[in-house]
């Protein structure tokens, strides 16, 4: 029987940056990005995101990062980035 292989995880960096989570219906919820890696992040939020939902994460005013909710527990959730950031369009 083979030994299980260790899970390789990208290096995570603590950030505690304010951001906005935009759900699939366009509802915006303030979040704090607790830590960040190349593949995803952990957020802190008062709203419970739906596991599996495709969302966008906005940090700052430059770009939205497409992501999928991988897990949610209490006031924390994990997001997996699903593509490159898209520029945010602002109305005039």
PDB file of C-alpha atoms in Angstrom:
ATOM      1  CA  UNK A   1       0.000   0.000   0.000  1.00  0.00           C
ATOM      2  CA  UNK A   2       1.347   3.422  -0.950  1.00  0.00           C
ATOM      3  CA  UNK A   3       1.798   6.210   1.546  1.00  0.00           C
ATOM      4  CA  UNK A   4      -0.410   9.252   0.848  1.00  0.00           C
ATOM      5  CA  UNK A   5       1.498  12.068  -0.801  1.00  0.00           C
ATOM      6  CA  UNK A   6       1.621  15.402   0.984  1.00  0.00           C
ATOM      7  CA  UNK A   7      -0.604  18.112  -0.465  1.00  0.00           C
ATOM      8  CA  UNK A   8       1.447  20.823  -2.142  1.00  0.00           C
ATOM      9  CA  UNK A   9       0.145  24.259  -1.301  1.00  0.00           C
ATOM     10  CA  UNK A  10       1.249  27.599  -2.678  1.00  0.00           C
ATOM     11  CA  UNK A  11       2.963  29.932  -0.250  1.00  0.00           C
ATOM     12  CA  UNK A  12       0.418  32.095   1.555  1.00  0.00           C
ATOM     13  CA  UNK A  13       1.038  35.675   2.599  1.00  0.00           C
ATOM     14  CA  UNK A  14      -0.939  37.394   5.368  1.00  0.00           C
ATOM     15  CA  UNK A  15      -2.583  40.546   4.035  1.00  0.00           C
ATOM     16  CA  UNK A  16      -5.581  41.701   6.122  1.00  0.00           C
ATOM     17  CA  UNK A  17      -6.598  43.886   3.146  1.00  0.00           C
ATOM     18  CA  UNK A  18     -10.149  45.222   2.811  1.00  0.00           C
ATOM     19  CA  UNK A  19     -12.061  44.039  -0.232  1.00  0.00           C
ATOM     20  CA  UNK A  20     -15.485  43.322  -1.698  1.00  0.00           C
ATOM     21  CA  UNK A  21     -16.930  39.929  -2.609  1.00  0.00           C
ATOM     22  CA  UNK A  22     -19.383  40.077  -5.528  1.00  0.00           C
ATOM     23  CA  UNK A  23     -21.656  37.053  -5.725  1.00  0.00           C
ATOM     24  CA  UNK A  24     -23.245  35.530  -8.840  1.00  0.00           C
ATOM     25  CA  UNK A  25     -26.256  37.856  -8.505  1.00  0.00           C
ATOM     26  CA  UNK A  26     -24.075  40.977  -8.270  1.00  0.00           C
ATOM     27  CA  UNK A  27     -24.547  41.517  -4.525  1.00  0.00           C
ATOM     28  CA  UNK A  28     -21.468  43.174  -3.007  1.00  0.00           C
ATOM     29  CA  UNK A  29     -20.335  42.251   0.506  1.00  0.00           C
ATOM     30  CA  UNK A  30     -17.390  43.791   2.355  1.00  0.00           C
ATOM     31  CA  UNK A  31     -14.649  41.301   3.277  1.00  0.00           C
ATOM     32  CA  UNK A  32     -11.151  41.228   4.679  1.00  0.00           C
ATOM     33  CA  UNK A  33      -8.618  39.210   2.687  1.00  0.00           C
ATOM     34  CA  UNK A  34      -6.813  37.432   5.530  1.00  0.00           C
ATOM     35  CA  UNK A  35      -4.213  35.658   3.432  1.00  0.00           C
ATOM     36  CA  UNK A  36      -3.368  35.283  -0.228  1.00  0.00           C
ATOM     37  CA  UNK A  37      -1.541  32.867  -2.520  1.00  0.00           C
ATOM     38  CA  UNK A  38      -1.158  32.496  -6.275  1.00  0.00           C
ATOM     39  CA  UNK A  39      -4.107  30.076  -6.351  1.00  0.00           C
ATOM     40  CA  UNK A  40      -6.554  31.625  -3.919  1.00  0.00           C
ATOM     41  CA  UNK A  41      -7.191  33.366  -0.638  1.00  0.00           C
ATOM     42  CA  UNK A  42      -8.937  33.171   2.713  1.00  0.00           C
ATOM     43  CA  UNK A  43     -11.507  35.859   3.466  1.00  0.00           C
ATOM     44  CA  UNK A  44     -13.301  36.991   6.593  1.00  0.00           C
ATOM     45  CA  UNK A  45     -16.906  38.080   6.085  1.00  0.00           C
ATOM     46  CA  UNK A  46     -20.174  38.449   7.970  1.00  0.00           C
ATOM     47  CA  UNK A  47     -22.112  36.919   5.051  1.00  0.00           C
ATOM     48  CA  UNK A  48     -21.787  33.188   4.423  1.00  0.00           C
ATOM     49  CA  UNK A  49     -20.862  32.580   0.764  1.00  0.00           C
ATOM     50  CA  UNK A  50     -22.272  29.496  -0.944  1.00  0.00           C
ATOM     51  CA  UNK A  51     -19.752  26.701  -1.469  1.00  0.00           C
ATOM     52  CA  UNK A  52     -19.197  26.166  -5.207  1.00  0.00           C
ATOM     53  CA  UNK A  53     -20.547  29.594  -6.192  1.00  0.00           C
ATOM     54  CA  UNK A  54     -18.605  31.571  -8.781  1.00  0.00           C
ATOM     55  CA  UNK A  55     -17.788  35.013  -7.384  1.00  0.00           C
ATOM     56  CA  UNK A  56     -15.498  37.974  -8.008  1.00  0.00           C
ATOM     57  CA  UNK A  57     -13.135  39.468  -5.451  1.00  0.00           C
ATOM     58  CA  UNK A  58     -12.324  43.162  -5.672  1.00  0.00           C
ATOM     59  CA  UNK A  59      -9.339  44.479  -3.745  1.00  0.00           C
ATOM     60  CA  UNK A  60      -8.675  48.118  -4.450  1.00  0.00           C
ATOM     61  CA  UNK A  61     -10.232  49.782  -7.485  1.00  0.00           C
ATOM     62  CA  UNK A  62      -8.264  48.236 -10.316  1.00  0.00           C
ATOM     63  CA  UNK A  63      -9.459  44.679 -10.953  1.00  0.00           C
ATOM     64  CA  UNK A  64     -11.939  41.949 -10.084  1.00  0.00           C
ATOM     65  CA  UNK A  65     -10.531  38.462  -9.573  1.00  0.00           C
ATOM     66  CA  UNK A  66     -12.833  35.609 -10.673  1.00  0.00           C
ATOM     67  CA  UNK A  67     -12.975  32.846  -8.083  1.00  0.00           C
ATOM     68  CA  UNK A  68     -14.972  29.918  -6.777  1.00  0.00           C
ATOM     69  CA  UNK A  69     -15.896  29.418  -3.133  1.00  0.00           C
ATOM     70  CA  UNK A  70     -14.083  26.240  -2.026  1.00  0.00           C
ATOM     71  CA  UNK A  71     -15.095  26.190   1.643  1.00  0.00           C
ATOM     72  CA  UNK A  72     -16.962  28.291   4.201  1.00  0.00           C
ATOM     73  CA  UNK A  73     -16.952  27.926   7.976  1.00  0.00           C
ATOM     74  CA  UNK A  74     -18.122  30.485  10.533  1.00  0.00           C
ATOM     75  CA  UNK A  75     -16.996  33.927   9.417  1.00  0.00           C
ATOM     76  CA  UNK A  76     -14.266  32.614   7.076  1.00  0.00           C
ATOM     77  CA  UNK A  77     -14.239  31.238   3.539  1.00  0.00           C
ATOM     78  CA  UNK A  78     -11.645  30.015   1.075  1.00  0.00           C
ATOM     79  CA  UNK A  79     -11.634  31.155  -2.543  1.00  0.00           C
ATOM     80  CA  UNK A  80      -9.874  29.470  -5.469  1.00  0.00           C
ATOM     81  CA  UNK A  81      -8.961  31.854  -8.287  1.00  0.00           C
ATOM     82  CA  UNK A  82     -10.395  30.647 -11.600  1.00  0.00           C
ATOM     83  CA  UNK A  83      -8.908  33.058 -14.124  1.00  0.00           C
ATOM     84  CA  UNK A  84      -6.990  36.270 -14.686  1.00  0.00           C
ATOM     85  CA  UNK A  85      -8.170  39.529 -13.177  1.00  0.00           C
ATOM     86  CA  UNK A  86     -10.540  41.619 -15.253  1.00  0.00           C
ATOM     87  CA  UNK A  87     -10.507  45.394 -15.219  1.00  0.00           C
ATOM     88  CA  UNK A  88     -13.267  47.087 -13.278  1.00  0.00           C
ATOM     89  CA  UNK A  89     -15.499  49.374 -15.290  1.00  0.00           C
ATOM     90  CA  UNK A  90     -16.729  52.480 -13.502  1.00  0.00           C
ATOM     91  CA  UNK A  91     -19.715  54.528 -14.591  1.00  0.00           C
ATOM     92  CA  UNK A  92     -19.248  58.231 -15.320  1.00  0.00           C
TER      93      UNK A  92
END
